[in-house]
Amino acid sequence: MPRFTELTEAAMTPRQSEVAQSIAAGARGGLKGPFPAWLHSPEMAELFQRLGRFIRWETSLPPRLSELAILVTAARWRARYEWFAHHRMAMEGGLSPEIAEDIRIGRVPRAMAEDEAAVFHFVHELQTTGTVSDKRFEAARALFGEKGCAELLGIAGYYTAVSFTLNVAQVPLPEGVPDPFG
């Protein structure tokens, strides 16, 4: 990582090593994305890892919708690595490639199901204005309840922090992967 010193096992403090091993042994399968930067503060990395595990795998929203929210966030902050990491998961979760492409190029998707439209407009409005109008909140609440609205806020907030970290740390795309926002 160009901006943060790479923490090799030999260079890590015992606490950094403990947290790195815990993250690598989990569902992520390694220490990648924002975690090498966050590991410079192992306590923070550990807390983000726990929050991220819930946000990514345990919310009440199906993957098609949570990944949609993540792609809206990645596009807003032009987080290249974030887009790369989650585009595939969005496709595997059932999001249409046309919706993802519209988001990538900054266009409101033209053909969305009601639940997709509610997520898109909720997260897009939140990411562009810093709040959500009554109309957008009520549309999401009608479909997902207050729990789902709270989780949409959590997804947008967590992945904003991820996007900021990836961008500031200048986490590179894998070799041969084109810049989605290039």
PDB file of N, CA and C in Angstrom, residues 53-141:
ATOM      1  N   ARG A  53     -18.647  -7.655   9.536  1.00  0.00           N
ATOM      2  CA  ARG A  53     -19.197  -9.014   9.461  1.00  0.00           C
ATOM      3  C   ARG A  53     -20.729  -8.956   9.538  1.00  0.00           C
ATOM      4  N   PHE A  54     -21.255  -8.165  10.466  1.00  0.00           N
ATOM      5  CA  PHE A  54     -22.710  -8.030  10.565  1.00  0.00           C
ATOM      6  C   PHE A  54     -23.279  -7.353   9.318  1.00  0.00           C
ATOM      7  N   ILE A  55     -22.681  -6.228   8.936  1.00  0.00           N
ATOM      8  CA  ILE A  55     -23.189  -5.447   7.807  1.00  0.00           C
ATOM      9  C   ILE A  55     -23.197  -6.282   6.527  1.00  0.00           C
ATOM     10  N   ARG A  56     -22.203  -7.066   6.336  1.00  0.00           N
ATOM     11  CA  ARG A  56     -22.075  -7.809   5.074  1.00  0.00           C
ATOM     12  C   ARG A  56     -22.884  -9.098   5.045  1.00  0.00           C
ATOM     13  N   TRP A  57     -22.982  -9.800   6.160  1.00  0.00           N
ATOM     14  CA  TRP A  57     -23.569 -11.134   6.125  1.00  0.00           C
ATOM     15  C   TRP A  57     -24.798 -11.343   7.013  1.00  0.00           C
ATOM     16  N   GLU A  58     -25.132 -10.394   7.869  1.00  0.00           N
ATOM     17  CA  GLU A  58     -26.161 -10.696   8.852  1.00  0.00           C
ATOM     18  C   GLU A  58     -27.327  -9.712   8.907  1.00  0.00           C
ATOM     19  N   THR A  59     -27.411  -8.750   7.998  1.00  0.00           N
ATOM     20  CA  THR A  59     -28.559  -7.846   8.035  1.00  0.00           C
ATOM     21  C   THR A  59     -29.804  -8.572   7.532  1.00  0.00           C
ATOM     22  N   SER A  60     -30.939  -7.935   7.696  1.00  0.00           N
ATOM     23  CA  SER A  60     -32.208  -8.508   7.245  1.00  0.00           C
ATOM     24  C   SER A  60     -32.410  -8.358   5.741  1.00  0.00           C
ATOM     25  N   LEU A  61     -31.546  -7.602   5.087  1.00  0.00           N
ATOM     26  CA  LEU A  61     -31.683  -7.377   3.647  1.00  0.00           C
ATOM     27  C   LEU A  61     -31.004  -8.495   2.863  1.00  0.00           C
ATOM     28  N   PRO A  62     -31.615  -8.956   1.771  1.00  0.00           N
ATOM     29  CA  PRO A  62     -30.968  -9.983   0.969  1.00  0.00           C
ATOM     30  C   PRO A  62     -29.744  -9.407   0.254  1.00  0.00           C
ATOM     31  N   PRO A  63     -28.811 -10.270  -0.136  1.00  0.00           N
ATOM     32  CA  PRO A  63     -27.588  -9.786  -0.787  1.00  0.00           C
ATOM     33  C   PRO A  63     -27.836  -8.883  -1.997  1.00  0.00           C
ATOM     34  N   ARG A  64     -28.849  -9.172  -2.787  1.00  0.00           N
ATOM     35  CA  ARG A  64     -29.146  -8.330  -3.955  1.00  0.00           C
ATOM     36  C   ARG A  64     -29.333  -6.875  -3.544  1.00  0.00           C
ATOM     37  N   LEU A  65     -29.981  -6.650  -2.393  1.00  0.00           N
ATOM     38  CA  LEU A  65     -30.250  -5.282  -1.953  1.00  0.00           C
ATOM     39  C   LEU A  65     -29.101  -4.678  -1.158  1.00  0.00           C
ATOM     40  N   SER A  66     -28.456  -5.459  -0.317  1.00  0.00           N
ATOM     41  CA  SER A  66     -27.321  -4.896   0.434  1.00  0.00           C
ATOM     42  C   SER A  66     -26.172  -4.578  -0.513  1.00  0.00           C
ATOM     43  N   GLU A  67     -25.940  -5.437  -1.492  1.00  0.00           N
ATOM     44  CA  GLU A  67     -24.876  -5.159  -2.464  1.00  0.00           C
ATOM     45  C   GLU A  67     -25.233  -3.965  -3.349  1.00  0.00           C
ATOM     46  N   LEU A  68     -26.507  -3.786  -3.648  1.00  0.00           N
ATOM     47  CA  LEU A  68     -26.946  -2.595  -4.370  1.00  0.00           C
ATOM     48  C   LEU A  68     -26.570  -1.344  -3.575  1.00  0.00           C
ATOM     49  N   ALA A  69     -26.852  -1.349  -2.285  1.00  0.00           N
ATOM     50  CA  ALA A  69     -26.502  -0.208  -1.431  1.00  0.00           C
ATOM     51  C   ALA A  69     -24.993   0.026  -1.413  1.00  0.00           C
ATOM     52  N   ILE A  70     -24.214  -1.052  -1.405  1.00  0.00           N
ATOM     53  CA  ILE A  70     -22.753  -0.929  -1.409  1.00  0.00           C
ATOM     54  C   ILE A  70     -22.272  -0.341  -2.736  1.00  0.00           C
ATOM     55  N   LEU A  71     -22.850  -0.781  -3.851  1.00  0.00           N
ATOM     56  CA  LEU A  71     -22.438  -0.232  -5.148  1.00  0.00           C
ATOM     57  C   LEU A  71     -22.782   1.252  -5.262  1.00  0.00           C
ATOM     58  N   VAL A  72     -23.937   1.660  -4.745  1.00  0.00           N
ATOM     59  CA  VAL A  72     -24.289   3.088  -4.758  1.00  0.00           C
ATOM     60  C   VAL A  72     -23.244   3.876  -3.977  1.00  0.00           C
ATOM     61  N   THR A  73     -22.828   3.346  -2.839  1.00  0.00           N
ATOM     62  CA  THR A  73     -21.821   4.007  -2.006  1.00  0.00           C
ATOM     63  C   THR A  73     -20.465   4.035  -2.710  1.00  0.00           C
ATOM     64  N   ALA A  74     -20.063   2.909  -3.277  1.00  0.00           N
ATOM     65  CA  ALA A  74     -18.775   2.851  -3.991  1.00  0.00           C
ATOM     66  C   ALA A  74     -18.755   3.843  -5.144  1.00  0.00           C
ATOM     67  N   ALA A  75     -19.846   3.934  -5.890  1.00  0.00           N
ATOM     68  CA  ALA A  75     -19.901   4.863  -7.021  1.00  0.00           C
ATOM     69  C   ALA A  75     -19.862   6.306  -6.542  1.00  0.00           C
ATOM     70  N   ARG A  76     -20.552   6.595  -5.451  1.00  0.00           N
ATOM     71  CA  ARG A  76     -20.572   7.964  -4.926  1.00  0.00           C
ATOM     72  C   ARG A  76     -19.166   8.449  -4.604  1.00  0.00           C
ATOM     73  N   TRP A  77     -18.380   7.570  -4.003  1.00  0.00           N
ATOM     74  CA  TRP A  77     -17.034   7.960  -3.566  1.00  0.00           C
ATOM     75  C   TRP A  77     -15.963   7.516  -4.562  1.00  0.00           C
ATOM     76  N   ARG A  78     -16.394   6.973  -5.688  1.00  0.00           N
ATOM     77  CA  ARG A  78     -15.481   6.521  -6.739  1.00  0.00           C
ATOM     78  C   ARG A  78     -14.387   5.613  -6.154  1.00  0.00           C
ATOM     79  N   ALA A  79     -14.850   4.701  -5.324  1.00  0.00           N
ATOM     80  CA  ALA A  79     -13.954   3.760  -4.655  1.00  0.00           C
ATOM     81  C   ALA A  79     -13.754   2.554  -5.576  1.00  0.00           C
ATOM     82  N   ARG A  80     -12.682   2.603  -6.334  1.00  0.00           N
ATOM     83  CA  ARG A  80     -12.391   1.607  -7.364  1.00  0.00           C
ATOM     84  C   ARG A  80     -12.328   0.188  -6.803  1.00  0.00           C
ATOM     85  N   TYR A  81     -11.559   0.020  -5.752  1.00  0.00           N
ATOM     86  CA  TYR A  81     -11.415  -1.321  -5.190  1.00  0.00           C
ATOM     87  C   TYR A  81     -12.739  -1.801  -4.614  1.00  0.00           C
ATOM     88  N   GLU A  82     -13.485  -0.919  -3.999  1.00  0.00           N
ATOM     89  CA  GLU A  82     -14.797  -1.263  -3.442  1.00  0.00           C
ATOM     90  C   GLU A  82     -15.719  -1.778  -4.558  1.00  0.00           C
ATOM     91  N   TRP A  83     -15.752  -1.048  -5.672  1.00  0.00           N
ATOM     92  CA  TRP A  83     -16.579  -1.463  -6.800  1.00  0.00           C
ATOM     93  C   TRP A  83     -16.133  -2.840  -7.299  1.00  0.00           C
ATOM     94  N   PHE A  84     -14.825  -2.983  -7.490  1.00  0.00           N
ATOM     95  CA  PHE A  84     -14.271  -4.260  -7.945  1.00  0.00           C
ATOM     96  C   PHE A  84     -14.695  -5.398  -7.016  1.00  0.00           C
ATOM     97  N   ALA A  85     -14.562  -5.217  -5.723  1.00  0.00           N
ATOM     98  CA  ALA A  85     -14.829  -6.274  -4.750  1.00  0.00           C
ATOM     99  C   ALA A  85     -16.314  -6.623  -4.677  1.00  0.00           C
ATOM    100  N   HIS A  86     -17.176  -5.642  -4.843  1.00  0.00           N
ATOM    101  CA  HIS A  86     -18.609  -5.893  -4.618  1.00  0.00           C
ATOM    102  C   HIS A  86     -19.440  -6.055  -5.883  1.00  0.00           C
ATOM    103  N   HIS A  87     -18.936  -5.661  -7.023  1.00  0.00           N
ATOM    104  CA  HIS A  87     -19.707  -5.851  -8.258  1.00  0.00           C
ATOM    105  C   HIS A  87     -20.000  -7.339  -8.477  1.00  0.00           C
ATOM    106  N   ARG A  88     -19.007  -8.163  -8.336  1.00  0.00           N
ATOM    107  CA  ARG A  88     -19.187  -9.614  -8.501  1.00  0.00           C
ATOM    108  C   ARG A  88     -20.202 -10.143  -7.494  1.00  0.00           C
ATOM    109  N   MET A  89     -20.093  -9.699  -6.253  1.00  0.00           N
ATOM    110  CA  MET A  89     -21.037 -10.171  -5.232  1.00  0.00           C
ATOM    111  C   MET A  89     -22.464  -9.712  -5.526  1.00  0.00           C
ATOM    112  N   ALA A  90     -22.592  -8.514  -6.076  1.00  0.00           N
ATOM    113  CA  ALA A  90     -23.921  -8.015  -6.445  1.00  0.00           C
ATOM    114  C   ALA A  90     -24.520  -8.877  -7.551  1.00  0.00           C
ATOM    115  N   MET A  91     -23.695  -9.248  -8.520  1.00  0.00           N
ATOM    116  CA  MET A  91     -24.183 -10.099  -9.609  1.00  0.00           C
ATOM    117  C   MET A  91     -24.566 -11.482  -9.067  1.00  0.00           C
ATOM    118  N   GLU A  92     -23.724 -12.035  -8.192  1.00  0.00           N
ATOM    119  CA  GLU A  92     -24.023 -13.336  -7.586  1.00  0.00           C
ATOM    120  C   GLU A  92     -25.274 -13.272  -6.725  1.00  0.00           C
ATOM    121  N   GLY A  93     -25.544 -12.099  -6.134  1.00  0.00           N
ATOM    122  CA  GLY A  93     -26.725 -11.920  -5.292  1.00  0.00           C
ATOM    123  C   GLY A  93     -28.003 -11.694  -6.078  1.00  0.00           C
ATOM    124  N   GLY A  94     -27.882 -11.528  -7.394  1.00  0.00           N
ATOM    125  CA  GLY A  94     -29.073 -11.392  -8.221  1.00  0.00           C
ATOM    126  C   GLY A  94     -29.366 -10.002  -8.753  1.00  0.00           C
ATOM    127  N   LEU A  95     -28.483  -9.048  -8.514  1.00  0.00           N
ATOM    128  CA  LEU A  95     -28.693  -7.711  -9.068  1.00  0.00           C
ATOM    129  C   LEU A  95     -28.427  -7.758 -10.565  1.00  0.00           C
ATOM    130  N   SER A  96     -29.234  -7.044 -11.329  1.00  0.00           N
ATOM    131  CA  SER A  96     -29.042  -7.075 -12.782  1.00  0.00           C
ATOM    132  C   SER A  96     -27.812  -6.262 -13.179  1.00  0.00           C
ATOM    133  N   PRO A  97     -27.085  -6.751 -14.180  1.00  0.00           N
ATOM    134  CA  PRO A  97     -25.914  -6.011 -14.666  1.00  0.00           C
ATOM    135  C   PRO A  97     -26.276  -4.616 -15.171  1.00  0.00           C
ATOM    136  N   GLU A  98     -27.463  -4.446 -15.713  1.00  0.00           N
ATOM    137  CA  GLU A  98     -27.887  -3.138 -16.225  1.00  0.00           C
ATOM    138  C   GLU A  98     -28.029  -2.118 -15.099  1.00  0.00           C
ATOM    139  N   ILE A  99     -28.547  -2.559 -13.963  1.00  0.00           N
ATOM    140  CA  ILE A  99     -28.663  -1.653 -12.811  1.00  0.00           C
ATOM    141  C   ILE A  99     -27.270  -1.244 -12.342  1.00  0.00           C
ATOM    142  N   ALA A 100     -26.380  -2.219 -12.221  1.00  0.00           N
ATOM    143  CA  ALA A 100     -25.017  -1.908 -11.777  1.00  0.00           C
ATOM    144  C   ALA A 100     -24.333  -0.951 -12.750  1.00  0.00           C
ATOM    145  N   GLU A 101     -24.503  -1.178 -14.038  1.00  0.00           N
ATOM    146  CA  GLU A 101     -23.861  -0.316 -15.033  1.00  0.00           C
ATOM    147  C   GLU A 101     -24.408   1.106 -14.958  1.00  0.00           C
ATOM    148  N   ASP A 102     -25.716   1.256 -14.800  1.00  0.00           N
ATOM    149  CA  ASP A 102     -26.288   2.600 -14.659  1.00  0.00           C
ATOM    150  C   ASP A 102     -25.690   3.312 -13.444  1.00  0.00           C
ATOM    151  N   ILE A 103     -25.563   2.606 -12.341  1.00  0.00           N
ATOM    152  CA  ILE A 103     -24.978   3.197 -11.137  1.00  0.00           C
ATOM    153  C   ILE A 103     -23.525   3.596 -11.393  1.00  0.00           C
ATOM    154  N   ARG A 104     -22.782   2.715 -12.028  1.00  0.00           N
ATOM    155  CA  ARG A 104     -21.364   2.983 -12.294  1.00  0.00           C
ATOM    156  C   ARG A 104     -21.172   4.256 -13.107  1.00  0.00           C
ATOM    157  N   ILE A 105     -22.023   4.487 -14.094  1.00  0.00           N
ATOM    158  CA  ILE A 105     -21.867   5.669 -14.945  1.00  0.00           C
ATOM    159  C   ILE A 105     -22.610   6.887 -14.419  1.00  0.00           C
ATOM    160  N   GLY A 106     -23.231   6.764 -13.231  1.00  0.00           N
ATOM    161  CA  GLY A 106     -23.871   7.921 -12.613  1.00  0.00           C
ATOM    162  C   GLY A 106     -25.283   8.196 -13.080  1.00  0.00           C
ATOM    163  N   ARG A 107     -25.943   7.182 -13.602  1.00  0.00           N
ATOM    164  CA  ARG A 107     -27.313   7.348 -14.079  1.00  0.00           C
ATOM    165  C   ARG A 107     -28.267   6.622 -13.133  1.00  0.00           C
ATOM    166  N   VAL A 108     -29.433   7.200 -12.912  1.00  0.00           N
ATOM    167  CA  VAL A 108     -30.461   6.514 -12.130  1.00  0.00           C
ATOM    168  C   VAL A 108     -30.890   5.290 -12.943  1.00  0.00           C
ATOM    169  N   PRO A 109     -30.814   4.108 -12.339  1.00  0.00           N
ATOM    170  CA  PRO A 109     -31.200   2.908 -13.085  1.00  0.00           C
ATOM    171  C   PRO A 109     -32.634   2.997 -13.611  1.00  0.00           C
ATOM    172  N   ARG A 110     -32.807   2.518 -14.814  1.00  0.00           N
ATOM    173  CA  ARG A 110     -34.092   2.648 -15.492  1.00  0.00           C
ATOM    174  C   ARG A 110     -35.069   1.540 -15.164  1.00  0.00           C
ATOM    175  N   ALA A 111     -34.600   0.377 -14.870  1.00  0.00           N
ATOM    176  CA  ALA A 111     -35.501  -0.762 -14.660  1.00  0.00           C
ATOM    177  C   ALA A 111     -35.187  -1.424 -13.325  1.00  0.00           C
ATOM    178  N   MET A 112     -35.877  -0.970 -12.286  1.00  0.00           N
ATOM    179  CA  MET A 112     -35.659  -1.536 -10.957  1.00  0.00           C
ATOM    180  C   MET A 112     -36.972  -2.078 -10.412  1.00  0.00           C
ATOM    181  N   ALA A 113     -36.873  -3.162  -9.654  1.00  0.00           N
ATOM    182  CA  ALA A 113     -38.016  -3.649  -8.888  1.00  0.00           C
ATOM    183  C   ALA A 113     -38.292  -2.636  -7.773  1.00  0.00           C
ATOM    184  N   GLU A 114     -39.456  -2.722  -7.171  1.00  0.00           N
ATOM    185  CA  GLU A 114     -39.842  -1.763  -6.130  1.00  0.00           C
ATOM    186  C   GLU A 114     -38.833  -1.737  -4.976  1.00  0.00           C
ATOM    187  N   ASP A 115     -38.384  -2.908  -4.535  1.00  0.00           N
ATOM    188  CA  ASP A 115     -37.441  -2.943  -3.416  1.00  0.00           C
ATOM    189  C   ASP A 115     -36.082  -2.376  -3.822  1.00  0.00           C
ATOM    190  N   GLU A 116     -35.659  -2.626  -5.054  1.00  0.00           N
ATOM    191  CA  GLU A 116     -34.399  -2.062  -5.539  1.00  0.00           C
ATOM    192  C   GLU A 116     -34.485  -0.543  -5.629  1.00  0.00           C
ATOM    193  N   ALA A 117     -35.599  -0.039  -6.126  1.00  0.00           N
ATOM    194  CA  ALA A 117     -35.786   1.418  -6.228  1.00  0.00           C
ATOM    195  C   ALA A 117     -35.764   2.055  -4.842  1.00  0.00           C
ATOM    196  N   ALA A 118     -36.388   1.405  -3.873  1.00  0.00           N
ATOM    197  CA  ALA A 118     -36.400   1.959  -2.517  1.00  0.00           C
ATOM    198  C   ALA A 118     -34.983   2.036  -1.954  1.00  0.00           C
ATOM    199  N   VAL A 119     -34.198   0.978  -2.140  1.00  0.00           N
ATOM    200  CA  VAL A 119     -32.816   0.978  -1.654  1.00  0.00           C
ATOM    201  C   VAL A 119     -31.992   2.012  -2.409  1.00  0.00           C
ATOM    202  N   PHE A 120     -32.076   1.990  -3.729  1.00  0.00           N
ATOM    203  CA  PHE A 120     -31.287   2.928  -4.522  1.00  0.00           C
ATOM    204  C   PHE A 120     -31.565   4.368  -4.096  1.00  0.00           C
ATOM    205  N   HIS A 121     -32.824   4.772  -4.078  1.00  0.00           N
ATOM    206  CA  HIS A 121     -33.151   6.167  -3.790  1.00  0.00           C
ATOM    207  C   HIS A 121     -32.809   6.550  -2.349  1.00  0.00           C
ATOM    208  N   PHE A 122     -33.007   5.644  -1.399  1.00  0.00           N
ATOM    209  CA  PHE A 122     -32.650   5.896  -0.001  1.00  0.00           C
ATOM    210  C   PHE A 122     -31.151   6.167   0.112  1.00  0.00           C
ATOM    211  N   VAL A 123     -30.340   5.238  -0.414  1.00  0.00           N
ATOM    212  CA  VAL A 123     -28.880   5.347  -0.263  1.00  0.00           C
ATOM    213  C   VAL A 123     -28.319   6.471  -1.138  1.00  0.00           C
ATOM    214  N   HIS A 124     -28.819   6.610  -2.341  1.00  0.00           N
ATOM    215  CA  HIS A 124     -28.332   7.674  -3.221  1.00  0.00           C
ATOM    216  C   HIS A 124     -28.614   9.042  -2.617  1.00  0.00           C
ATOM    217  N   GLU A 125     -29.824   9.235  -2.115  1.00  0.00           N
ATOM    218  CA  GLU A 125     -30.156  10.521  -1.494  1.00  0.00           C
ATOM    219  C   GLU A 125     -29.297  10.760  -0.251  1.00  0.00           C
ATOM    220  N   LEU A 126     -29.119   9.731   0.550  1.00  0.00           N
ATOM    221  CA  LEU A 126     -28.275   9.845   1.744  1.00  0.00           C
ATOM    222  C   LEU A 126     -26.848  10.214   1.360  1.00  0.00           C
ATOM    223  N   GLN A 127     -26.307   9.555   0.347  1.00  0.00           N
ATOM    224  CA  GLN A 127     -24.925   9.801  -0.062  1.00  0.00           C
ATOM    225  C   GLN A 127     -24.744  11.162  -0.730  1.00  0.00           C
ATOM    226  N   THR A 128     -25.787  11.702  -1.331  1.00  0.00           N
ATOM    227  CA  THR A 128     -25.632  12.988  -2.019  1.00  0.00           C
ATOM    228  C   THR A 128     -26.063  14.180  -1.182  1.00  0.00           C
ATOM    229  N   THR A 129     -26.952  13.973  -0.205  1.00  0.00           N
ATOM    230  CA  THR A 129     -27.431  15.117   0.583  1.00  0.00           C
ATOM    231  C   THR A 129     -27.089  15.016   2.063  1.00  0.00           C
ATOM    232  N   GLY A 130     -26.722  13.834   2.513  1.00  0.00           N
ATOM    233  CA  GLY A 130     -26.426  13.655   3.932  1.00  0.00           C
ATOM    234  C   GLY A 130     -27.653  13.338   4.764  1.00  0.00           C
ATOM    235  N   THR A 131     -28.816  13.210   4.114  1.00  0.00           N
ATOM    236  CA  THR A 131     -30.035  12.841   4.824  1.00  0.00           C
ATOM    237  C   THR A 131     -30.957  12.121   3.850  1.00  0.00           C
ATOM    238  N   VAL A 132     -32.116  11.722   4.355  1.00  0.00           N
ATOM    239  CA  VAL A 132     -33.115  11.036   3.540  1.00  0.00           C
ATOM    240  C   VAL A 132     -34.450  11.735   3.756  1.00  0.00           C
ATOM    241  N   SER A 133     -35.109  12.079   2.670  1.00  0.00           N
ATOM    242  CA  SER A 133     -36.406  12.764   2.745  1.00  0.00           C
ATOM    243  C   SER A 133     -37.473  11.842   3.340  1.00  0.00           C
ATOM    244  N   ASP A 134     -38.559  12.444   3.800  1.00  0.00           N
ATOM    245  CA  ASP A 134     -39.678  11.650   4.310  1.00  0.00           C
ATOM    246  C   ASP A 134     -40.169  10.660   3.259  1.00  0.00           C
ATOM    247  N   LYS A 135     -40.280  11.100   2.021  1.00  0.00           N
ATOM    248  CA  LYS A 135     -40.757  10.240   0.936  1.00  0.00           C
ATOM    249  C   LYS A 135     -39.882   8.996   0.789  1.00  0.00           C
ATOM    250  N   ARG A 136     -38.579   9.175   0.761  1.00  0.00           N
ATOM    251  CA  ARG A 136     -37.665   8.039   0.593  1.00  0.00           C
ATOM    252  C   ARG A 136     -37.647   7.151   1.832  1.00  0.00           C
ATOM    253  N   PHE A 137     -37.698   7.775   3.002  1.00  0.00           N
ATOM    254  CA  PHE A 137     -37.702   7.000   4.241  1.00  0.00           C
ATOM    255  C   PHE A 137     -38.961   6.147   4.324  1.00  0.00           C
ATOM    256  N   GLU A 138     -40.110   6.742   4.029  1.00  0.00           N
ATOM    257  CA  GLU A 138     -41.381   6.011   4.116  1.00  0.00           C
ATOM    258  C   GLU A 138     -41.443   4.875   3.103  1.00  0.00           C
ATOM    259  N   ALA A 139     -40.903   5.095   1.902  1.00  0.00           N
ATOM    260  CA  ALA A 139     -40.888   4.029   0.896  1.00  0.00           C
ATOM    261  C   ALA A 139     -40.058   2.842   1.394  1.00  0.00           C
ATOM    262  N   ALA A 140     -38.910   3.128   1.994  1.00  0.00           N
ATOM    263  CA  ALA A 140     -38.057   2.054   2.524  1.00  0.00           C
ATOM    264  C   ALA A 140     -38.705   1.406   3.744  1.00  0.00           C
ATOM    265  N   ARG A 141     -39.271   2.205   4.622  1.00  0.00           N
ATOM    266  CA  ARG A 141     -39.888   1.644   5.828  1.00  0.00           C
ATOM    267  C   ARG A 141     -41.059   0.732   5.480  1.00  0.00           C
TER     268      ARG A 141
END
